[in-house]
Amino acid sequence: ILEKPKTTGLLAPLRMGTFECIKCAHCTGIIKGDSIAHPTKGTPIKIRGHFTCNCSNVIYLIKCPCGLPYVGQTSRCIKIRLNEHKSNIKNYNPEKEKLKNEDAAKFITELSVAKHFYHAKHTAAQVRWTILEQIKMPRGGNINQQLLRRETFWINKIDSLSPRGLNECFGLRCFL
């Protein structure tokens, strides 16, 4: 009986999950594997795609050292968004938070991760992350609206709304 040779190199099927690009600063924080454990139930959640920190139009998960999840979305390259999260963590100042009431909803959402990391005494180097999904739209589709819809889906699936997670809120306007 002849065995089918195993395919290697460029012809090998891509593994599912989030993987290192070329060892950038964000690669050390990747949650590796083709699935993640649900933060409260422990059940596996399959990652359906092959991702790196060079991907854009993604829904992503950040986990803090104490295990609380945060689900976010970005149309930009994920490493740019991770830079923003890490910068917010490094520069978080509770006094500045009081000054930003004019755009409260955006501000609260923007800094919920940084606020938690500050109060829990975590550092930006402790950010762990993975991509949950990459959105592919037909030409002419509204990518931002679809990202918001899928972010809402994942916030519910992961159960990442406060107090079980770091998401403070999510919008329903994207469904109208």
Tab-separated table of N, CA and C in Angstrom, residues 13-165:
chain	number	residue	atom	x	y	z
A	13	PRO	N	-1.290	22.786	4.065
A	13	PRO	CA	-2.469	23.566	4.458
A	13	PRO	C	-2.122	24.476	5.635
A	14	LEU	N	-2.716	25.660	5.645
A	14	LEU	CA	-2.451	26.609	6.721
A	14	LEU	C	-3.108	26.133	8.008
A	15	ARG	N	-2.381	26.249	9.100
A	15	ARG	CA	-2.947	25.919	10.402
A	15	ARG	C	-3.840	27.065	10.855
A	16	MET	N	-4.851	26.728	11.640
A	16	MET	CA	-5.781	27.724	12.156
A	16	MET	C	-5.216	28.345	13.431
A	17	GLY	N	-5.508	29.634	13.633
A	17	GLY	CA	-5.073	30.335	14.837
A	17	GLY	C	-4.337	31.613	14.487
A	18	THR	N	-3.755	32.241	15.506
A	18	THR	CA	-2.966	33.456	15.322
A	18	THR	C	-1.501	33.087	15.503
A	19	PHE	N	-0.664	33.533	14.576
A	19	PHE	CA	0.733	33.133	14.556
A	19	PHE	C	1.650	34.348	14.454
A	20	GLU	N	2.916	34.123	14.804
A	20	GLU	CA	3.914	35.184	14.745
A	20	GLU	C	4.137	35.607	13.302
A	21	CYS	N	4.381	36.915	13.131
A	21	CYS	CA	4.704	37.420	11.791
A	21	CYS	C	6.210	37.242	11.598
A	22	ILE	N	6.955	38.236	11.970
A	22	ILE	CA	8.411	38.148	11.890
A	22	ILE	C	9.021	38.548	13.225
A	23	LYS	N	8.372	38.106	14.289
A	23	LYS	CA	8.868	38.374	15.642
A	23	LYS	C	8.855	39.867	15.976
A	24	CYS	N	7.750	40.528	15.721
A	24	CYS	CA	7.617	41.931	16.114
A	24	CYS	C	7.325	41.999	17.613
A	25	ALA	N	7.179	43.190	18.143
A	25	ALA	CA	6.958	43.381	19.578
A	25	ALA	C	5.656	42.760	20.064
A	26	HIS	N	4.698	42.538	19.177
A	26	HIS	CA	3.401	41.998	19.587
A	26	HIS	C	3.353	40.475	19.560
A	27	CYS	N	4.284	39.860	18.866
A	27	CYS	CA	4.266	38.398	18.715
A	27	CYS	C	4.383	37.671	20.050
A	28	THR	N	5.080	38.259	21.012
A	28	THR	CA	5.258	37.591	22.307
A	28	THR	C	3.949	37.475	23.078
A	29	GLY	N	2.956	38.293	22.742
A	29	GLY	CA	1.690	38.270	23.459
A	29	GLY	C	0.608	37.422	22.821
A	30	ILE	N	0.915	36.745	21.733
A	30	ILE	CA	-0.096	35.957	21.021
A	30	ILE	C	-0.552	34.772	21.874
A	31	ILE	N	-1.858	34.576	21.941
A	31	ILE	CA	-2.420	33.364	22.532
A	31	ILE	C	-2.409	32.332	21.407
A	32	LYS	N	-1.515	31.371	21.507
A	32	LYS	CA	-1.304	30.416	20.416
A	32	LYS	C	-2.313	29.277	20.457
A	33	GLY	N	-2.563	28.710	19.296
A	33	GLY	CA	-3.428	27.547	19.192
A	33	GLY	C	-4.597	27.790	18.267
A	34	ASP	N	-5.289	26.700	17.925
A	34	ASP	CA	-6.425	26.798	17.010
A	34	ASP	C	-7.744	26.982	17.755
A	35	SER	N	-7.658	27.146	19.081
A	35	SER	CA	-8.859	27.429	19.871
A	35	SER	C	-8.452	28.163	21.144
A	36	ILE	N	-9.436	28.804	21.752
A	36	ILE	CA	-9.236	29.442	23.052
A	36	ILE	C	-10.293	28.881	23.989
A	37	ALA	N	-10.010	28.920	25.264
A	37	ALA	CA	-10.991	28.463	26.247
A	37	ALA	C	-11.929	29.620	26.577
A	38	HIS	N	-13.226	29.350	26.607
A	38	HIS	CA	-14.196	30.360	27.022
A	38	HIS	C	-13.808	30.811	28.427
A	39	PRO	N	-13.750	32.127	28.670
A	39	PRO	CA	-13.258	32.641	29.949
A	39	PRO	C	-14.015	32.159	31.193
A	40	THR	N	-15.314	31.911	31.083
A	40	THR	CA	-16.064	31.483	32.267
A	40	THR	C	-16.489	30.022	32.202
A	41	LYS	N	-16.793	29.523	31.014
A	41	LYS	CA	-17.272	28.140	30.881
A	41	LYS	C	-16.138	27.140	30.672
A	42	GLY	N	-15.016	27.612	30.139
A	42	GLY	CA	-13.891	26.728	29.872
A	42	GLY	C	-14.009	25.916	28.597
A	43	THR	N	-15.139	26.015	27.904
A	43	THR	CA	-15.326	25.258	26.667
A	43	THR	C	-14.464	25.850	25.551
A	44	PRO	N	-13.970	25.011	24.639
A	44	PRO	CA	-13.125	25.544	23.568
A	44	PRO	C	-13.930	26.323	22.523
A	45	ILE	N	-13.341	27.403	22.062
A	45	ILE	CA	-13.901	28.197	20.969
A	45	ILE	C	-12.893	28.118	19.829
A	46	LYS	N	-13.314	27.526	18.715
A	46	LYS	CA	-12.429	27.324	17.568
A	46	LYS	C	-12.108	28.646	16.877
A	47	ILE	N	-10.853	28.799	16.495
A	47	ILE	CA	-10.408	29.929	15.680
A	47	ILE	C	-10.413	29.435	14.239
A	48	ARG	N	-11.198	30.085	13.392
A	48	ARG	CA	-11.351	29.632	12.007
A	48	ARG	C	-10.667	30.616	11.058
A	49	GLY	N	-9.382	30.444	10.940
A	49	GLY	CA	-8.598	31.281	10.049
A	49	GLY	C	-7.140	31.232	10.457
A	50	HIS	N	-6.276	31.666	9.574
A	50	HIS	CA	-4.836	31.742	9.829
A	50	HIS	C	-4.486	33.225	9.876
A	51	PHE	N	-4.070	33.711	11.048
A	51	PHE	CA	-3.888	35.147	11.243
A	51	PHE	C	-2.492	35.469	11.765
A	52	THR	N	-2.045	36.700	11.465
A	52	THR	CA	-0.837	37.261	12.069
A	52	THR	C	-1.163	38.685	12.504
A	53	CYS	N	-0.196	39.342	13.123
A	53	CYS	CA	-0.429	40.722	13.563
A	53	CYS	C	-0.402	41.706	12.390
A	54	ASN	N	-0.267	41.214	11.180
A	54	ASN	CA	-0.356	42.070	9.995
A	54	ASN	C	-1.761	42.088	9.401
A	55	CYS	N	-2.694	41.365	10.000
A	55	CYS	CA	-4.072	41.301	9.490
A	55	CYS	C	-4.848	42.569	9.832
A	56	SER	N	-5.798	42.892	8.976
A	56	SER	CA	-6.703	44.025	9.228
A	56	SER	C	-8.141	43.527	9.098
A	57	ASN	N	-9.098	44.404	9.438
A	57	ASN	CA	-10.529	44.055	9.426
A	57	ASN	C	-10.795	42.837	10.307
A	58	VAL	N	-10.407	42.955	11.565
A	58	VAL	CA	-10.480	41.812	12.476
A	58	VAL	C	-11.266	42.116	13.750
A	59	ILE	N	-11.772	41.044	14.340
A	59	ILE	CA	-12.312	41.046	15.690
A	59	ILE	C	-11.239	40.351	16.524
A	60	TYR	N	-10.841	40.967	17.629
A	60	TYR	CA	-9.751	40.419	18.423
A	60	TYR	C	-10.148	40.289	19.889
A	61	LEU	N	-9.404	39.471	20.601
A	61	LEU	CA	-9.599	39.244	22.024
A	61	LEU	C	-8.316	39.605	22.748
A	62	ILE	N	-8.443	40.396	23.815
A	62	ILE	CA	-7.332	40.665	24.727
A	62	ILE	C	-7.691	40.010	26.050
A	63	LYS	N	-6.726	39.311	26.639
A	63	LYS	CA	-6.917	38.739	27.974
A	63	LYS	C	-5.885	39.342	28.909
A	64	CYS	N	-6.352	39.787	30.066
A	64	CYS	CA	-5.429	40.317	31.060
A	64	CYS	C	-4.890	39.153	31.897
A	65	PRO	N	-3.853	39.380	32.697
A	65	PRO	CA	-3.287	38.298	33.511
A	65	PRO	C	-4.284	37.652	34.475
A	66	CYS	N	-5.303	38.384	34.905
A	66	CYS	CA	-6.281	37.764	35.813
A	66	CYS	C	-7.401	37.070	35.040
A	67	GLY	N	-7.303	37.021	33.704
A	67	GLY	CA	-8.218	36.224	32.895
A	67	GLY	C	-9.426	36.947	32.339
A	68	LEU	N	-9.594	38.233	32.642
A	68	LEU	CA	-10.751	38.959	32.118
A	68	LEU	C	-10.579	39.224	30.624
A	69	PRO	N	-11.623	38.971	29.828
A	69	PRO	CA	-11.528	39.170	28.381
A	69	PRO	C	-12.014	40.552	27.944
A	70	TYR	N	-11.474	41.008	26.832
A	70	TYR	CA	-11.943	42.215	26.157
A	70	TYR	C	-12.028	41.877	24.677
A	71	VAL	N	-13.154	42.165	24.051
A	71	VAL	CA	-13.327	41.947	22.613
A	71	VAL	C	-13.353	43.306	21.935
A	72	GLY	N	-12.563	43.455	20.879
A	72	GLY	CA	-12.532	44.699	20.120
A	72	GLY	C	-12.519	44.408	18.631
A	73	GLN	N	-12.593	45.479	17.852
A	73	GLN	CA	-12.554	45.349	16.396
A	73	GLN	C	-11.728	46.482	15.832
A	74	THR	N	-11.132	46.244	14.691
A	74	THR	CA	-10.409	47.304	13.997
A	74	THR	C	-10.396	47.015	12.500
A	75	SER	N	-10.505	48.081	11.724
A	75	SER	CA	-10.376	47.944	10.274
A	75	SER	C	-8.908	48.088	9.870
A	76	ARG	N	-8.100	48.606	10.793
A	76	ARG	CA	-6.671	48.803	10.522
A	76	ARG	C	-5.888	47.536	10.862
A	77	CYS	N	-4.620	47.573	10.615
A	77	CYS	CA	-3.735	46.469	10.973
A	77	CYS	C	-3.795	46.280	12.491
A	78	ILE	N	-3.962	45.044	12.954
A	78	ILE	CA	-4.130	44.771	14.384
A	78	ILE	C	-2.942	45.272	15.202
A	79	LYS	N	-1.732	45.249	14.649
A	79	LYS	CA	-0.581	45.700	15.439
A	79	LYS	C	-0.671	47.193	15.746
A	80	ILE	N	-1.297	47.975	14.874
A	80	ILE	CA	-1.499	49.402	15.159
A	80	ILE	C	-2.463	49.561	16.329
A	81	ARG	N	-3.541	48.783	16.312
A	81	ARG	CA	-4.521	48.858	17.407
A	81	ARG	C	-3.911	48.381	18.721
A	82	LEU	N	-3.092	47.335	18.674
A	82	LEU	CA	-2.425	46.854	19.886
A	82	LEU	C	-1.461	47.900	20.434
A	83	ASN	N	-0.774	48.622	19.536
A	83	ASN	CA	0.087	49.732	19.979
A	83	ASN	C	-0.718	50.748	20.771
A	84	GLU	N	-1.922	51.066	20.294
A	84	GLU	CA	-2.774	52.029	20.997
A	84	GLU	C	-3.172	51.509	22.373
A	85	HIS	N	-3.581	50.243	22.446
A	85	HIS	CA	-3.938	49.670	23.749
A	85	HIS	C	-2.749	49.740	24.708
A	86	LYS	N	-1.582	49.346	24.236
A	86	LYS	CA	-0.396	49.337	25.103
A	86	LYS	C	0.002	50.747	25.516
A	87	SER	N	-0.116	51.692	24.603
A	87	SER	CA	0.173	53.090	24.931
A	87	SER	C	-0.807	53.611	25.981
A	88	ASN	N	-2.093	53.289	25.818
A	88	ASN	CA	-3.100	53.694	26.806
A	88	ASN	C	-2.807	53.087	28.174
A	89	ILE	N	-2.343	51.844	28.197
A	89	ILE	CA	-2.009	51.189	29.467
A	89	ILE	C	-0.828	51.898	30.123
A	90	LYS	N	0.205	52.175	29.336
A	90	LYS	CA	1.407	52.830	29.879
A	90	LYS	C	1.125	54.243	30.363
A	91	ASN	N	0.241	54.956	29.669
A	91	ASN	CA	0.009	56.374	29.957
A	91	ASN	C	-1.279	56.653	30.714
A	92	TYR	N	-1.968	55.620	31.179
A	92	TYR	CA	-3.257	55.822	31.842
A	92	TYR	C	-3.088	56.683	33.092
A	93	ASN	N	-3.972	57.668	33.216
A	93	ASN	CA	-3.976	58.565	34.368
A	93	ASN	C	-5.423	58.745	34.809
A	94	PRO	N	-5.789	58.280	36.011
A	94	PRO	CA	-7.183	58.384	36.456
A	94	PRO	C	-7.696	59.823	36.510
A	95	GLU	N	-6.809	60.783	36.698
A	95	GLU	CA	-7.227	62.191	36.759
A	95	GLU	C	-7.682	62.695	35.390
A	96	LYS	N	-7.024	62.241	34.329
A	96	LYS	CA	-7.420	62.645	32.975
A	96	LYS	C	-8.801	62.121	32.629
A	97	GLU	N	-9.155	60.969	33.181
A	97	GLU	CA	-10.449	60.354	32.893
A	97	GLU	C	-11.590	61.291	33.275
A	98	LYS	N	-11.431	62.018	34.347
A	98	LYS	CA	-12.476	62.931	34.824
A	98	LYS	C	-12.674	64.115	33.878
A	99	LEU	N	-11.655	64.444	33.098
A	99	LEU	CA	-11.711	65.607	32.211
A	99	LEU	C	-12.370	65.311	30.868
A	100	LYS	N	-12.612	64.057	30.560
A	100	LYS	CA	-13.067	63.671	29.226
A	100	LYS	C	-14.553	63.357	29.153
A	101	ASN	N	-15.380	64.031	29.878
A	101	ASN	CA	-16.806	63.703	29.931
A	101	ASN	C	-17.566	64.042	28.657
A	102	GLU	N	-17.030	64.917	27.812
A	102	GLU	CA	-17.776	65.342	26.627
A	102	GLU	C	-18.017	64.215	25.627
A	103	ASP	N	-17.119	63.274	25.537
A	103	ASP	CA	-17.293	62.139	24.627
A	103	ASP	C	-17.220	60.853	25.448
A	104	ALA	N	-18.067	60.779	26.469
A	104	ALA	CA	-17.958	59.759	27.510
A	104	ALA	C	-18.019	58.331	26.983
A	105	ALA	N	-18.966	58.007	26.129
A	105	ALA	CA	-19.121	56.614	25.686
A	105	ALA	C	-17.871	56.121	24.962
A	106	LYS	N	-17.368	56.921	24.017
A	106	LYS	CA	-16.163	56.524	23.283
A	106	LYS	C	-14.982	56.439	24.239
A	107	PHE	N	-14.882	57.403	25.132
A	107	PHE	CA	-13.751	57.442	26.049
A	107	PHE	C	-13.747	56.236	26.986
A	108	ILE	N	-14.919	55.890	27.530
A	108	ILE	CA	-15.015	54.748	28.444
A	108	ILE	C	-14.600	53.473	27.723
A	109	THR	N	-15.125	53.273	26.526
A	109	THR	CA	-14.792	52.078	25.755
A	109	THR	C	-13.304	52.058	25.421
A	110	GLU	N	-12.780	53.200	25.028
A	110	GLU	CA	-11.384	53.305	24.622
A	110	GLU	C	-10.435	52.951	25.767
A	111	LEU	N	-10.793	53.310	26.989
A	111	LEU	CA	-9.862	53.140	28.097
A	111	LEU	C	-10.233	52.036	29.079
A	112	SER	N	-11.225	51.240	28.786
A	112	SER	CA	-11.619	50.205	29.748
A	112	SER	C	-10.484	49.214	30.015
A	113	VAL	N	-9.726	48.861	28.995
A	113	VAL	CA	-8.593	47.948	29.171
A	113	VAL	C	-7.506	48.627	29.999
A	114	ALA	N	-7.147	49.855	29.630
A	114	ALA	CA	-6.100	50.586	30.347
A	114	ALA	C	-6.477	50.808	31.811
A	115	LYS	N	-7.729	51.146	32.049
A	115	LYS	CA	-8.206	51.388	33.417
A	115	LYS	C	-8.048	50.122	34.265
A	116	HIS	N	-8.475	48.987	33.720
A	116	HIS	CA	-8.347	47.728	34.464
A	116	HIS	C	-6.878	47.397	34.720
A	117	PHE	N	-6.037	47.493	33.692
A	117	PHE	CA	-4.618	47.181	33.851
A	117	PHE	C	-3.987	48.075	34.917
A	118	TYR	N	-4.379	49.346	34.957
A	118	TYR	CA	-3.852	50.290	35.950
A	118	TYR	C	-4.240	49.854	37.363
A	119	HIS	N	-5.529	49.623	37.583
A	119	HIS	CA	-6.011	49.289	38.927
A	119	HIS	C	-5.566	47.896	39.382
A	120	ALA	N	-5.392	46.970	38.449
A	120	ALA	CA	-4.943	45.614	38.794
A	120	ALA	C	-3.415	45.510	38.825
A	121	LYS	N	-2.744	46.623	38.512
A	121	LYS	CA	-1.278	46.689	38.498
A	121	LYS	C	-0.645	45.716	37.489
A	122	HIS	N	-1.309	45.557	36.352
A	122	HIS	CA	-0.740	44.801	35.237
A	122	HIS	C	0.093	45.768	34.393
A	123	THR	N	0.945	45.235	33.539
A	123	THR	CA	1.742	46.069	32.643
A	123	THR	C	1.358	45.798	31.190
A	124	ALA	N	1.776	46.703	30.312
A	124	ALA	CA	1.499	46.539	28.878
A	124	ALA	C	2.161	45.275	28.336
A	125	ALA	N	3.282	44.878	28.920
A	125	ALA	CA	3.977	43.664	28.473
A	125	ALA	C	3.169	42.400	28.765
A	126	GLN	N	2.154	42.507	29.627
A	126	GLN	CA	1.342	41.343	29.993
A	126	GLN	C	0.103	41.172	29.116
A	127	VAL	N	-0.059	42.026	28.110
A	127	VAL	CA	-1.203	41.904	27.199
A	127	VAL	C	-1.074	40.604	26.404
A	128	ARG	N	-2.116	39.778	26.454
A	128	ARG	CA	-2.196	38.556	25.657
A	128	ARG	C	-3.374	38.705	24.712
A	129	TRP	N	-3.216	38.278	23.476
A	129	TRP	CA	-4.246	38.548	22.474
A	129	TRP	C	-4.293	37.458	21.409
A	130	THR	N	-5.421	37.437	20.728
A	130	THR	CA	-5.586	36.589	19.548
A	130	THR	C	-6.645	37.212	18.650
A	131	ILE	N	-6.614	36.847	17.394
A	131	ILE	CA	-7.654	37.274	16.458
A	131	ILE	C	-8.731	36.200	16.456
A	132	LEU	N	-9.969	36.629	16.617
A	132	LEU	CA	-11.102	35.707	16.620
A	132	LEU	C	-11.657	35.484	15.220
A	133	GLU	N	-11.627	36.553	14.418
A	133	GLU	CA	-12.260	36.473	13.095
A	133	GLU	C	-11.741	37.613	12.228
A	134	GLN	N	-11.576	37.336	10.948
A	134	GLN	CA	-11.263	38.382	9.976
A	134	GLN	C	-12.468	38.534	9.062
A	135	ILE	N	-12.896	39.774	8.868
A	135	ILE	CA	-14.084	40.057	8.066
A	135	ILE	C	-13.666	40.303	6.624
A	136	LYS	N	-14.267	39.574	5.727
A	136	LYS	CA	-14.054	39.764	4.285
A	136	LYS	C	-15.380	40.229	3.708
A	137	MET	N	-15.362	41.366	3.070
A	137	MET	CA	-16.590	41.953	2.531
A	137	MET	C	-16.553	41.954	1.010
A	138	PRO	N	-17.723	41.759	0.398
A	138	PRO	CA	-17.782	41.941	-1.049
A	138	PRO	C	-17.527	43.412	-1.370
A	139	ARG	N	-17.092	43.653	-2.550
A	139	ARG	CA	-16.812	45.025	-2.967
A	139	ARG	C	-18.044	45.898	-2.758
A	140	GLY	N	-17.842	47.046	-2.134
A	140	GLY	CA	-18.939	47.976	-1.903
A	140	GLY	C	-19.678	47.746	-0.601
A	141	GLY	N	-19.305	46.728	0.170
A	141	GLY	CA	-19.948	46.466	1.456
A	141	GLY	C	-19.483	47.458	2.516
A	142	ASN	N	-20.249	47.591	3.585
A	142	ASN	CA	-19.908	48.497	4.675
A	142	ASN	C	-19.103	47.727	5.724
A	143	ILE	N	-17.777	47.785	5.612
A	143	ILE	CA	-16.904	47.010	6.493
A	143	ILE	C	-17.044	47.444	7.942
A	144	ASN	N	-17.178	48.746	8.202
A	144	ASN	CA	-17.273	49.220	9.585
A	144	ASN	C	-18.534	48.716	10.272
A	145	GLN	N	-19.640	48.720	9.554
A	145	GLN	CA	-20.885	48.218	10.127
A	145	GLN	C	-20.785	46.715	10.405
A	146	GLN	N	-20.184	45.979	9.490
A	146	GLN	CA	-20.031	44.535	9.687
A	146	GLN	C	-19.081	44.237	10.848
A	147	LEU	N	-18.011	45.028	10.988
A	147	LEU	CA	-17.100	44.850	12.120
A	147	LEU	C	-17.833	45.067	13.441
A	148	LEU	N	-18.661	46.100	13.511
A	148	LEU	CA	-19.423	46.373	14.735
A	148	LEU	C	-20.410	45.247	15.042
A	149	ARG	N	-21.052	44.713	14.012
A	149	ARG	CA	-21.987	43.595	14.214
A	149	ARG	C	-21.269	42.365	14.763
A	150	ARG	N	-20.143	42.039	14.148
A	150	ARG	CA	-19.401	40.854	14.587
A	150	ARG	C	-18.763	41.074	15.965
A	151	GLU	N	-18.352	42.298	16.254
A	151	GLU	CA	-17.832	42.598	17.592
A	151	GLU	C	-18.922	42.338	18.636
A	152	THR	N	-20.141	42.798	18.364
A	152	THR	CA	-21.266	42.572	19.272
A	152	THR	C	-21.522	41.074	19.441
A	153	PHE	N	-21.483	40.327	18.339
A	153	PHE	CA	-21.649	38.872	18.401
A	153	PHE	C	-20.616	38.250	19.337
A	154	TRP	N	-19.344	38.627	19.161
A	154	TRP	CA	-18.269	38.029	19.949
A	154	TRP	C	-18.307	38.481	21.406
A	155	ILE	N	-18.700	39.728	21.665
A	155	ILE	CA	-18.849	40.184	23.054
A	155	ILE	C	-19.861	39.292	23.766
A	156	ASN	N	-20.960	38.980	23.083
A	156	ASN	CA	-21.973	38.095	23.668
A	156	ASN	C	-21.469	36.659	23.791
A	157	LYS	N	-20.804	36.156	22.757
A	157	LYS	CA	-20.321	34.768	22.774
A	157	LYS	C	-19.268	34.553	23.866
A	158	ILE	N	-18.360	35.502	23.998
A	158	ILE	CA	-17.285	35.406	24.991
A	158	ILE	C	-17.786	35.811	26.380
A	159	ASP	N	-18.908	36.540	26.417
A	159	ASP	CA	-19.463	37.050	27.679
A	159	ASP	C	-18.474	38.014	28.329
A	160	SER	N	-18.060	39.016	27.534
A	160	SER	CA	-17.008	39.919	27.992
A	160	SER	C	-17.506	41.270	28.493
A	161	LEU	N	-18.828	41.413	28.663
A	161	LEU	CA	-19.335	42.652	29.257
A	161	LEU	C	-18.997	42.671	30.744
A	162	SER	N	-18.723	43.863	31.255
A	162	SER	CA	-18.453	44.034	32.673
A	162	SER	C	-19.661	43.540	33.472
A	163	PRO	N	-19.493	42.854	34.554
A	163	PRO	CA	-18.286	42.618	35.357
A	163	PRO	C	-17.516	41.351	34.977
A	164	ARG	N	-18.011	40.548	34.026
A	164	ARG	CA	-17.317	39.304	33.659
A	164	ARG	C	-16.155	39.548	32.706
A	165	GLY	N	-16.118	40.742	32.126
A	165	GLY	CA	-15.063	41.088	31.184
A	165	GLY	C	-14.782	42.571	31.227
